[in-house]
mmCIF file of C-alpha atoms and ligand atoms in Angstrom:
data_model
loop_
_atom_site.group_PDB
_atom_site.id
_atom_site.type_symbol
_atom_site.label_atom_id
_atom_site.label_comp_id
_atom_site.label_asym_id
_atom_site.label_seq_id
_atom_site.Cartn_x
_atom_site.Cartn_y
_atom_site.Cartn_z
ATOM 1 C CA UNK A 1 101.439 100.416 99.236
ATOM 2 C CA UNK A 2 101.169 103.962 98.757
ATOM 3 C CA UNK A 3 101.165 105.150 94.786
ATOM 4 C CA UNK A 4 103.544 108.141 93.986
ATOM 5 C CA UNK A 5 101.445 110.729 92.287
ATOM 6 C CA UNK A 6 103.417 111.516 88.877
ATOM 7 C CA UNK A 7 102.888 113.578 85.819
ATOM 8 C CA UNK A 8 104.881 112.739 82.555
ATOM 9 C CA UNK A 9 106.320 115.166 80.124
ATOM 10 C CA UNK A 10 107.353 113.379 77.155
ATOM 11 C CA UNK A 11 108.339 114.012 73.582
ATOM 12 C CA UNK A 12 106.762 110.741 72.270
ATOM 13 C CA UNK A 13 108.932 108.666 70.362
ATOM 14 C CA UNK A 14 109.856 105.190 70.363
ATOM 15 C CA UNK A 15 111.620 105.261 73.550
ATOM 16 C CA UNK A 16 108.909 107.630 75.403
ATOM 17 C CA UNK A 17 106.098 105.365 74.233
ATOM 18 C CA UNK A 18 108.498 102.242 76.010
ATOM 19 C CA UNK A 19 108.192 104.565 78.642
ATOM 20 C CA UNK A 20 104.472 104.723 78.903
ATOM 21 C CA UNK A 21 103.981 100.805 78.405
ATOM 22 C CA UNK A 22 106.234 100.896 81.639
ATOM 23 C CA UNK A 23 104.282 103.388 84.004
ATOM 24 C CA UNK A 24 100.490 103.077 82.483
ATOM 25 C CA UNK A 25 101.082 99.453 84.091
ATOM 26 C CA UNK A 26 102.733 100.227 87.217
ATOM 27 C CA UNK A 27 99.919 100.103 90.411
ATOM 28 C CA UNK A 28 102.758 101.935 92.199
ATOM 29 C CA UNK A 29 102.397 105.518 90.083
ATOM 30 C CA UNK A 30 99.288 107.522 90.195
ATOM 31 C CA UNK A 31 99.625 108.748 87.208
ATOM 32 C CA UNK A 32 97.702 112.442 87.574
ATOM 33 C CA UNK A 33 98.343 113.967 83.716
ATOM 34 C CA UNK A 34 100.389 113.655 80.719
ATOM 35 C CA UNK A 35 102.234 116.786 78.907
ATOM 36 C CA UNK A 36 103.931 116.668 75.686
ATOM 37 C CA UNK A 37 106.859 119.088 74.139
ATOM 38 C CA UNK A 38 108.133 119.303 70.395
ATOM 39 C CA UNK A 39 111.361 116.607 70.967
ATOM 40 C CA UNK A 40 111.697 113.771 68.996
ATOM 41 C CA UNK A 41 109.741 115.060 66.395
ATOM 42 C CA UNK A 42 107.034 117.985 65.898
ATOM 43 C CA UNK A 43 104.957 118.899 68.844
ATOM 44 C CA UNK A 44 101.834 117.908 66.631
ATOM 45 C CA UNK A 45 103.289 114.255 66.184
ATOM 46 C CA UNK A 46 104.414 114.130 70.018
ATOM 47 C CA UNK A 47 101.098 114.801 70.920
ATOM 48 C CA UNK A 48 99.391 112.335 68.346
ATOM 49 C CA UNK A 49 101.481 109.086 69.181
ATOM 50 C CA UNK A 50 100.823 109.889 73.161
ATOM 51 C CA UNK A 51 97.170 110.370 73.004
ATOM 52 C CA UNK A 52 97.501 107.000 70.798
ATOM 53 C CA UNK A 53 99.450 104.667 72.632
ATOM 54 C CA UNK A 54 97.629 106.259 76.010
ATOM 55 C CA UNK A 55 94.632 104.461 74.472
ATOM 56 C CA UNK A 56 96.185 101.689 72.857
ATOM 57 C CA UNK A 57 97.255 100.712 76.483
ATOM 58 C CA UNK A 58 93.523 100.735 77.948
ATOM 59 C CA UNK A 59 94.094 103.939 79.913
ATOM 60 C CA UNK A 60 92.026 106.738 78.614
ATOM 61 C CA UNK A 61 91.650 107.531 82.098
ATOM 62 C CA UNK A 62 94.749 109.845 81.641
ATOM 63 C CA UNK A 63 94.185 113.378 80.645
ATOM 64 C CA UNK A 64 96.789 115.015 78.293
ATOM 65 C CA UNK A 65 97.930 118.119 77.111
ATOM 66 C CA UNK A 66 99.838 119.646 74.213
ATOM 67 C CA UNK A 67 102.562 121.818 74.921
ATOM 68 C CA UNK A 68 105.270 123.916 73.628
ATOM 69 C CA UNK A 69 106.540 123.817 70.323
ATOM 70 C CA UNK A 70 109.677 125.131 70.227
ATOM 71 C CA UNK A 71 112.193 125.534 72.615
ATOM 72 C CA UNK A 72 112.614 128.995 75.268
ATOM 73 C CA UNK A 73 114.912 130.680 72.780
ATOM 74 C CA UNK A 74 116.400 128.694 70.160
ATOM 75 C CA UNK A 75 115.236 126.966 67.056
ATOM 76 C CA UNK A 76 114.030 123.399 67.331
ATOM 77 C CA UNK A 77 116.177 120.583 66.680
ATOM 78 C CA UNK A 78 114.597 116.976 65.865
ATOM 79 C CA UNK A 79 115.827 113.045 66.011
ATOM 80 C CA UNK A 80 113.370 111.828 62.954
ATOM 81 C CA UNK A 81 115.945 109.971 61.748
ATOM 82 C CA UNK A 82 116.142 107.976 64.983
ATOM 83 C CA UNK A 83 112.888 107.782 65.798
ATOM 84 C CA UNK A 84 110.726 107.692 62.263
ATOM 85 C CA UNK A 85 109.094 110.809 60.691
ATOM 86 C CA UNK A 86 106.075 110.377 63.101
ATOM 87 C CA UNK A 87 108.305 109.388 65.804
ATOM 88 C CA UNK A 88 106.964 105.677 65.903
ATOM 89 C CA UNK A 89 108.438 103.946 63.376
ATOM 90 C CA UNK A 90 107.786 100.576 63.210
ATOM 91 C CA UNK A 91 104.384 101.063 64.097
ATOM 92 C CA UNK A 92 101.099 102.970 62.555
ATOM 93 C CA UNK A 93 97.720 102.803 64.280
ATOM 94 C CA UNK A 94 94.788 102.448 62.714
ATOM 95 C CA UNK A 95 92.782 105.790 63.688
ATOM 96 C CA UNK A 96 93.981 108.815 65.570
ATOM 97 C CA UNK A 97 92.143 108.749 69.126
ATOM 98 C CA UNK A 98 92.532 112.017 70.402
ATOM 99 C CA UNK A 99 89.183 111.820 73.408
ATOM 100 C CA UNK A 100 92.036 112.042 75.788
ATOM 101 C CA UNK A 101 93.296 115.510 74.346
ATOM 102 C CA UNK A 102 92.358 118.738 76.488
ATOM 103 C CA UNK A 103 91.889 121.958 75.674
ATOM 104 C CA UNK A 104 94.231 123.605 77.632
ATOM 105 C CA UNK A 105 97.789 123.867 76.642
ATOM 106 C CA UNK A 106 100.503 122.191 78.661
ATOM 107 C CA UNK A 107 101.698 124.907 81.083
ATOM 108 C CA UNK A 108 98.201 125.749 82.014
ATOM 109 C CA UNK A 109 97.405 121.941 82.845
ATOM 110 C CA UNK A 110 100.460 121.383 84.851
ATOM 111 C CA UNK A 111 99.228 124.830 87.142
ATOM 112 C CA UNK A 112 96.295 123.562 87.602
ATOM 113 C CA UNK A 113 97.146 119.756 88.193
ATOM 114 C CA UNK A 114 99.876 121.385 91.049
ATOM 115 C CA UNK A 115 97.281 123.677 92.215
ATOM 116 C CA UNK A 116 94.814 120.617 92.693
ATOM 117 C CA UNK A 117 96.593 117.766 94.002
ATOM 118 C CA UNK A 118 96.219 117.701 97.978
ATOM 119 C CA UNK A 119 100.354 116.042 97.753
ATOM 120 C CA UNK A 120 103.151 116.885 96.184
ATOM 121 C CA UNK A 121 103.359 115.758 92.716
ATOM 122 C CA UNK A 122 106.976 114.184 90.777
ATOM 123 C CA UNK A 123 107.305 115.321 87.846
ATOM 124 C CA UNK A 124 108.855 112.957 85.230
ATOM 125 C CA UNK A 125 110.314 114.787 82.656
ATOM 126 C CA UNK A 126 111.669 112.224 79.439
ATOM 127 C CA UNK A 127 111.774 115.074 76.956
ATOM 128 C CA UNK A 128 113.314 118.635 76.667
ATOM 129 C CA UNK A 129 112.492 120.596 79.326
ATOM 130 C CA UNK A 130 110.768 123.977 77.822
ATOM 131 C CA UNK A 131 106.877 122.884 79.603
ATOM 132 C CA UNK A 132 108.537 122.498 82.440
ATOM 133 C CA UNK A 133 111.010 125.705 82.608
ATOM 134 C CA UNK A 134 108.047 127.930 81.611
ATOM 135 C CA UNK A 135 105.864 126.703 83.893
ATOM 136 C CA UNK A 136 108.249 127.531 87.118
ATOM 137 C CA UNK A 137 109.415 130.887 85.269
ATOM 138 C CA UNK A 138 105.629 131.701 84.763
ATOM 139 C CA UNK A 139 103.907 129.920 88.419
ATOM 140 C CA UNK A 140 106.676 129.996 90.481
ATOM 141 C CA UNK A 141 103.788 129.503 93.669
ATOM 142 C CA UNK A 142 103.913 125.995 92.519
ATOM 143 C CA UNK A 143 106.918 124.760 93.009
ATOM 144 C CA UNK A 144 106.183 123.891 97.002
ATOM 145 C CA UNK A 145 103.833 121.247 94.920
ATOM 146 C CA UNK A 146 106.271 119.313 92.730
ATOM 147 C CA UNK A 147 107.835 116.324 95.011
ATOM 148 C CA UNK A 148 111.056 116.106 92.725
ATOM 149 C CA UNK A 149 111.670 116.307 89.392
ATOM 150 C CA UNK A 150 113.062 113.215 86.936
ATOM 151 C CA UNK A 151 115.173 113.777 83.964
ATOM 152 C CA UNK A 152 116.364 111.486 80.805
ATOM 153 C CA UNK A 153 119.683 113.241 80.088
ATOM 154 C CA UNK A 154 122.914 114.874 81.230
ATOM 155 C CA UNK A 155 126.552 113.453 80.564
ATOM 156 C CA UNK A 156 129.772 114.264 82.144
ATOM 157 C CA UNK A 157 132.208 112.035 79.579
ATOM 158 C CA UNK A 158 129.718 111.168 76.524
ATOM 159 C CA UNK A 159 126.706 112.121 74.361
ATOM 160 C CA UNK A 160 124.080 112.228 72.228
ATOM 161 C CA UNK A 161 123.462 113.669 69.526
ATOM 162 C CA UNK A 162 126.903 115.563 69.902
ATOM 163 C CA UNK A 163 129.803 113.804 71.829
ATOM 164 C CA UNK A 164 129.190 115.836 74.760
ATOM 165 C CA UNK A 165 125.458 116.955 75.173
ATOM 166 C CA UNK A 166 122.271 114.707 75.523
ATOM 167 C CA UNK A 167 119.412 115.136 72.981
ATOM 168 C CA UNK A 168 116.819 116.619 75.983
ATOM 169 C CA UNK A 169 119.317 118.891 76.975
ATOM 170 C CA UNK A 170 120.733 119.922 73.704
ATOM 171 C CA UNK A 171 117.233 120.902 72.430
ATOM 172 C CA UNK A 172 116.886 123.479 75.415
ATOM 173 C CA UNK A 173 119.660 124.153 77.507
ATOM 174 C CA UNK A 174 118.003 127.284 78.552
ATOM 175 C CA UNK A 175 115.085 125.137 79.838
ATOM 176 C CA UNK A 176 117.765 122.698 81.824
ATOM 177 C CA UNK A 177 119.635 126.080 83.583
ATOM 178 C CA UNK A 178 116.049 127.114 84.566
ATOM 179 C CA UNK A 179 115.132 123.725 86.323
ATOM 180 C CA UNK A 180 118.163 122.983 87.701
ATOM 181 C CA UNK A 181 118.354 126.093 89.732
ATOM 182 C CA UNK A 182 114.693 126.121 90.274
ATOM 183 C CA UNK A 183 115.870 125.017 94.254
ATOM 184 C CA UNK A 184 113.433 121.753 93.573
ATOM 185 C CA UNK A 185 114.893 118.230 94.215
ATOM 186 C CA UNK A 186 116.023 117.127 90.722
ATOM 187 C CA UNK A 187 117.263 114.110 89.730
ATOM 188 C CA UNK A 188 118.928 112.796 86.342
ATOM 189 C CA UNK A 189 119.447 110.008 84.583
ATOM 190 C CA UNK A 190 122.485 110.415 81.790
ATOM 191 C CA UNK A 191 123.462 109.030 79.109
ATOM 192 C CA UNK A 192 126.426 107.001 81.079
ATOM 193 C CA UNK A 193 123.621 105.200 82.758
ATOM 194 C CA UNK A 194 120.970 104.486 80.248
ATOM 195 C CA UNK A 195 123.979 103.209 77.830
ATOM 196 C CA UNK A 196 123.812 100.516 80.210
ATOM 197 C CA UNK A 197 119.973 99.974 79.963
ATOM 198 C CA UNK A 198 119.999 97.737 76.884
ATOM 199 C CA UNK A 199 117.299 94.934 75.831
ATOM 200 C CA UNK A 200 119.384 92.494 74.355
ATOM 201 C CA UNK A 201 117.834 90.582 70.913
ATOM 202 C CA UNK A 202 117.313 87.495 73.236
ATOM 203 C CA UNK A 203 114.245 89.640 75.657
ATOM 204 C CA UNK A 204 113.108 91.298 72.545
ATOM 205 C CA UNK A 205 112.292 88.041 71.031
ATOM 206 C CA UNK A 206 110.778 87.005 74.907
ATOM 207 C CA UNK A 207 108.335 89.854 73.825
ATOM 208 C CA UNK A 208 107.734 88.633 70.663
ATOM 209 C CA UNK A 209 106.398 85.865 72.082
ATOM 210 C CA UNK A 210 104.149 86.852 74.261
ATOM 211 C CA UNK A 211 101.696 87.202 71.446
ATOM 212 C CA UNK A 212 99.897 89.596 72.639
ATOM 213 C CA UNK A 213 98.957 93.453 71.572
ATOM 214 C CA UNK A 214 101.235 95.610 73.611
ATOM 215 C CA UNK A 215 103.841 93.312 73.331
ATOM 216 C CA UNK A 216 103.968 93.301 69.718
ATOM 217 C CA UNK A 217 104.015 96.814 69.971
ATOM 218 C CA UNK A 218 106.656 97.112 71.947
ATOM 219 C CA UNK A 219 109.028 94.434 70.295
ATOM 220 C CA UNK A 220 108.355 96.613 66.636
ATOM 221 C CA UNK A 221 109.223 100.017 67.479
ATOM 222 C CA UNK A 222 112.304 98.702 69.604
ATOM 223 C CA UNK A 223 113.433 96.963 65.953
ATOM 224 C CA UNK A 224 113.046 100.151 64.763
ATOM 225 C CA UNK A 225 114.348 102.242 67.453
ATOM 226 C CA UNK A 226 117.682 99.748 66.768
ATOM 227 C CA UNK A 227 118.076 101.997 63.217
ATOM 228 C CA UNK A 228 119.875 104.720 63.782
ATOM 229 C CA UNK A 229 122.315 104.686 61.199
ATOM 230 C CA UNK A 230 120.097 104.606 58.102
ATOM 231 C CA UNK A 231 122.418 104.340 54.758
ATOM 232 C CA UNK A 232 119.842 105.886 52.091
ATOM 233 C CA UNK A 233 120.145 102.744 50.004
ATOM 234 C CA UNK A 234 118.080 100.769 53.112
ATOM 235 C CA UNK A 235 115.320 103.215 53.081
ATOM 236 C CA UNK A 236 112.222 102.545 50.385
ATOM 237 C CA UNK A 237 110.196 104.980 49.521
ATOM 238 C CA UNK A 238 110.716 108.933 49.478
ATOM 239 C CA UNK A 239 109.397 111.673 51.852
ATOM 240 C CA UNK A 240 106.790 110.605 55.101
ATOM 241 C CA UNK A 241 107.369 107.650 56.595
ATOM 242 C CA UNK A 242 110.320 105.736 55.153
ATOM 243 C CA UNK A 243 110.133 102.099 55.210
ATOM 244 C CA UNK A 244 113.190 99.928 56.095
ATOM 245 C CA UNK A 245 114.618 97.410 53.769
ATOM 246 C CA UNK A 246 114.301 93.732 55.147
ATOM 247 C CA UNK A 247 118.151 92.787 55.577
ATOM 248 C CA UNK A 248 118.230 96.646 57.978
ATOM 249 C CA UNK A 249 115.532 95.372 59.462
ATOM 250 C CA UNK A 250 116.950 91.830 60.268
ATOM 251 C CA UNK A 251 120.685 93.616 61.076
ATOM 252 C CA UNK A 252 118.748 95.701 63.882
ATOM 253 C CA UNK A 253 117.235 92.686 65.507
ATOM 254 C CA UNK A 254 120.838 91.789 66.367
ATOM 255 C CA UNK A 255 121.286 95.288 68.365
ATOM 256 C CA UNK A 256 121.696 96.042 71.626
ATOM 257 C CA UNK A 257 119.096 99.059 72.381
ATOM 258 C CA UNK A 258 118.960 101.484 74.368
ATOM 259 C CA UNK A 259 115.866 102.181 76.866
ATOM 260 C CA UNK A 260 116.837 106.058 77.973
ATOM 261 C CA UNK A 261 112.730 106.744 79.069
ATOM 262 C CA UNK A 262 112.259 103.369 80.707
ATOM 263 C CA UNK A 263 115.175 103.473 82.542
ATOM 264 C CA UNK A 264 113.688 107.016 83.920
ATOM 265 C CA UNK A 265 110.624 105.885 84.332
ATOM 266 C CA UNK A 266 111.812 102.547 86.238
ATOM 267 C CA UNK A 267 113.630 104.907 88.817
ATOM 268 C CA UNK A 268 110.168 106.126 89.968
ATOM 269 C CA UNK A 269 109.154 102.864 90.491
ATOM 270 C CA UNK A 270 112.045 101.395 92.430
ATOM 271 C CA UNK A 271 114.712 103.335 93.224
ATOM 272 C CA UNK A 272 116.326 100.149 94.898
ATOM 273 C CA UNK A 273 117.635 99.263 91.385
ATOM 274 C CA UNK A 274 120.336 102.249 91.084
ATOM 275 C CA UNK A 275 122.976 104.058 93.131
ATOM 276 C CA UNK A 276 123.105 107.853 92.885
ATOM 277 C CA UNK A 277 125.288 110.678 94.269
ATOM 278 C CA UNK A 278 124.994 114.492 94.634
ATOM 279 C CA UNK A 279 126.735 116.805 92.685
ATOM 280 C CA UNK A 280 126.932 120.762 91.201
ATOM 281 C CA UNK A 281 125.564 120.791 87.795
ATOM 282 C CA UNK A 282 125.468 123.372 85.234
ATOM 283 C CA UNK A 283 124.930 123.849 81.559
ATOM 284 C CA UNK A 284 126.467 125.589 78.843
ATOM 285 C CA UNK A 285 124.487 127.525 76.627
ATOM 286 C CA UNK A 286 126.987 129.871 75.084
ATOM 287 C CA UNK A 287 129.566 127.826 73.503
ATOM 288 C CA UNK A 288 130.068 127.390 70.120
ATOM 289 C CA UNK A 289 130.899 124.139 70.154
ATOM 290 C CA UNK A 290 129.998 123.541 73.811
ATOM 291 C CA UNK A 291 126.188 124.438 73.936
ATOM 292 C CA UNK A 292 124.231 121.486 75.695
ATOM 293 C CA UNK A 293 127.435 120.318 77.845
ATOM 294 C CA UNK A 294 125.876 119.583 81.683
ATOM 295 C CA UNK A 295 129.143 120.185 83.444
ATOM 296 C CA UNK A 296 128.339 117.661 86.732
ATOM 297 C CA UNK A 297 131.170 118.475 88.978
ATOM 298 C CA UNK A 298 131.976 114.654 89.758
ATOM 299 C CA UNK A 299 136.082 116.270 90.776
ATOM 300 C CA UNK A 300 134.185 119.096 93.253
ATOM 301 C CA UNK A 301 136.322 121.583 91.379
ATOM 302 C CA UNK A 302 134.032 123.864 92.840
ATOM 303 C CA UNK A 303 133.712 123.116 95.881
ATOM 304 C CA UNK A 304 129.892 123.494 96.386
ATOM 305 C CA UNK A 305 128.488 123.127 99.635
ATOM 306 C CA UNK A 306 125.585 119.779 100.176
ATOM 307 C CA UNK A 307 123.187 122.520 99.618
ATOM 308 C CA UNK A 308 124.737 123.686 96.459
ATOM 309 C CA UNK A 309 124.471 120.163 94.760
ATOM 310 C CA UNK A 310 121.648 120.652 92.957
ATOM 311 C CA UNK A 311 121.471 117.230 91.053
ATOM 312 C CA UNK A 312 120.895 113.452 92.250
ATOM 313 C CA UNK A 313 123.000 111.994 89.428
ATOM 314 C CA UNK A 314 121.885 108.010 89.031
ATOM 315 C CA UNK A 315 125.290 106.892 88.435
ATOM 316 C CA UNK A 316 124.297 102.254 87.767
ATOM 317 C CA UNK A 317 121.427 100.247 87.266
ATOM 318 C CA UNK A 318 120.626 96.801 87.739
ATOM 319 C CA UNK A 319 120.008 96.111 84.307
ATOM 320 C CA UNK A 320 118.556 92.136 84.581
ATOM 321 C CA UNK A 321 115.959 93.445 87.249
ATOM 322 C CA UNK A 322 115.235 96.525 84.903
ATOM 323 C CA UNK A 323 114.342 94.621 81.865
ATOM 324 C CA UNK A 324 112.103 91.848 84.009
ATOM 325 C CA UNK A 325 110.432 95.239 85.193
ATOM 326 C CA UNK A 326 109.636 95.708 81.848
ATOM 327 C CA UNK A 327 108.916 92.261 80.689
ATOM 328 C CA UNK A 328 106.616 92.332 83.877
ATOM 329 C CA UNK A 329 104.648 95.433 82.960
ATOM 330 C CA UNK A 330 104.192 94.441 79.138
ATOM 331 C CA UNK A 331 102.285 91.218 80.750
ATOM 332 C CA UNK A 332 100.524 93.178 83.024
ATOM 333 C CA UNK A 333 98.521 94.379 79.194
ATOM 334 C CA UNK A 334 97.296 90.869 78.940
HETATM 335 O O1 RIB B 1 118.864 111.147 74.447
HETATM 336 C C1 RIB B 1 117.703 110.352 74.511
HETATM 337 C C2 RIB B 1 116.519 111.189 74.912
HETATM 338 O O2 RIB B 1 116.225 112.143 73.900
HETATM 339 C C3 RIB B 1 115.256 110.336 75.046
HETATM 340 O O3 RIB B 1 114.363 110.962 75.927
HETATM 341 C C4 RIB B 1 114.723 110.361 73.653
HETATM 342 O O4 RIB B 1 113.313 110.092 73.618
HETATM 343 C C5 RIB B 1 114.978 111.794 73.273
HETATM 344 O O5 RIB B 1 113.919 112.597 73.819
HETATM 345 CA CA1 CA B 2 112.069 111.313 75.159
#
């Protein structure tokens, strides 16, 4: 089988760090780098919980690299409350392992990784997309190196935060414009779909009984990742990292949740398990109420031409073979 060289570009948070239990595991991705982006949370904390769970999961093989910490041109927005102060709730590690860590900064890896590789390289992009946009604003003689890249977010009828923009866009919409005209194959995976991408309580408890490390791991930040509607009289505790009363904690094991990175990520890996279609897609990033909106032109309004539909839209997943994907690759720790 030949492996599909990949470099991530994540915003580590709970459902990033799902993401990377997913493709550390996978012997179909040659995993060439990792690049993080102030998301979730800070780009300090980002940074921190991937060069973590990269070694928590065996595979300090992988080097990564910081990146930007605010967006192109706007002010950064954060999802603490979904995702913890340190963007792993649920979860602290002992010691901060940061051997992994390189000196250069995100934009100056990813050159360099392009530059190289001897084969084109997907990029799989589960954050906000400012490493990404600067690199092909700043090395645009790389581009003939990137394969395709692979986004978490876009909507055409819902969203998140907002009720019509996803977090990765919303963050960076500037970034999103940049990439999606960037004339590279790009493909996304909205909110619509990953809605759909649920572990139920039933295959979070299968985790919980595997017993093992990485399991464990993953079935206590997805509890956590299940709070997103914190009432202040659940949280203990003041400023830095709230704790969670017991009866939240035991009302979130009976949520559906969400897996918007692993979903992504699983797409790499076998493409067999969605459908997809081609579309025009643009981005507001002047409305006042609007900014973040991915207009995906699903009623060809505009009638683009094939080569004018710029975006692979995954539009269904099979969710059963998804989650034994996942279920597989958390075994695959041992
Ligand atoms: O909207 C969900 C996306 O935004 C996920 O990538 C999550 O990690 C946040 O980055
Ligand atoms: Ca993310």
């Amino acid at each position: 089988m030949s492996k599909e060289r990949v470099i991530i570009d994540c915003d580590t948070g709970i459902d990033d760090a799902l993401a990377l239990v997913l493709a550390l595991s996978r012997p179909e991705l040659d995993i060439i780098g990792i690049t993080t982006v102030a998301g979730n949370v800070d780009v300090e904390n980002t940074t921190r919980n991937t060069c973590n769970v990269c070694h928590f999961l065996g595979r300090d093989d992988i080097r990564i690299a910081k990146g930007e910490s605010k967006p192109l041109e706007r002010e950064s927005l954060k999802a603490s409350g979904v995702h913890g102060v340190s963007g792993l709730r649920g979860w602290t590690f002992e010691k901060n392992y940061t051997d992994n860590l390189v000196s250069q900064d995100a934009v100056s890896f990813l050159c360099s990784l392009l530059k190289e590789s001897d084969e084109a390289v997907s990029i799989l992009a589960i954050g906000p997309l400012t490493n990404i946009a600067k690199l092909l604003r700043e090395h645009p003689e790389v581009k003939d190196k990137i394969r395709k890249i692979v986004f978490m977010g876009t909507s055409y009828h819902c969203g998140n935060p907002t009720s019509l923009s996803t977090f990765n866009v919303l963050v960076d919409p500037e970034a999103f414009r940049i990439v999606a005209f960037a004339g590279i194959p790009f493909v996304s995976c909205p909110l619509e779909l990953t809605k759909t991408a649920v572990i139920t309580p039933e295959e979070v408890k299968m985790l919980e009984q595997m017993n093992t490390p990485v399991a464990t791991f993953a079935a206590s930040i997805i509890n956590s990742y299940g709070i997103t509607k914190i009432k202040s009289d659940e949280v203990i505790g003041g400023e830095g990292e709230e704790e969670i009363s017991e009866n939240r904690l035991k009302a979130a094991k009976e949520e559906l949740v969400t897996l918007h990175d692993p979903a992504t990520v699983a797409y790499v890996i076998d493409p067999s398990l969605f459908t997809s279609a081609k579309y025009y897609c643009d981005v507001e990033t002047k409305g006042e109420l609007t900014t973040g909106f991915t207009l995906i032109d699903k009623n060809d309004y505009y009638k683009k031409s094939d080569a004018e539909r710029n975006l692979t839209l995954l539009e269904s997943i099979d969710r059963e073979k998804f989650i034994s994907l996942f279920l597989d690759s958390v075994r695959r720790y041992g």
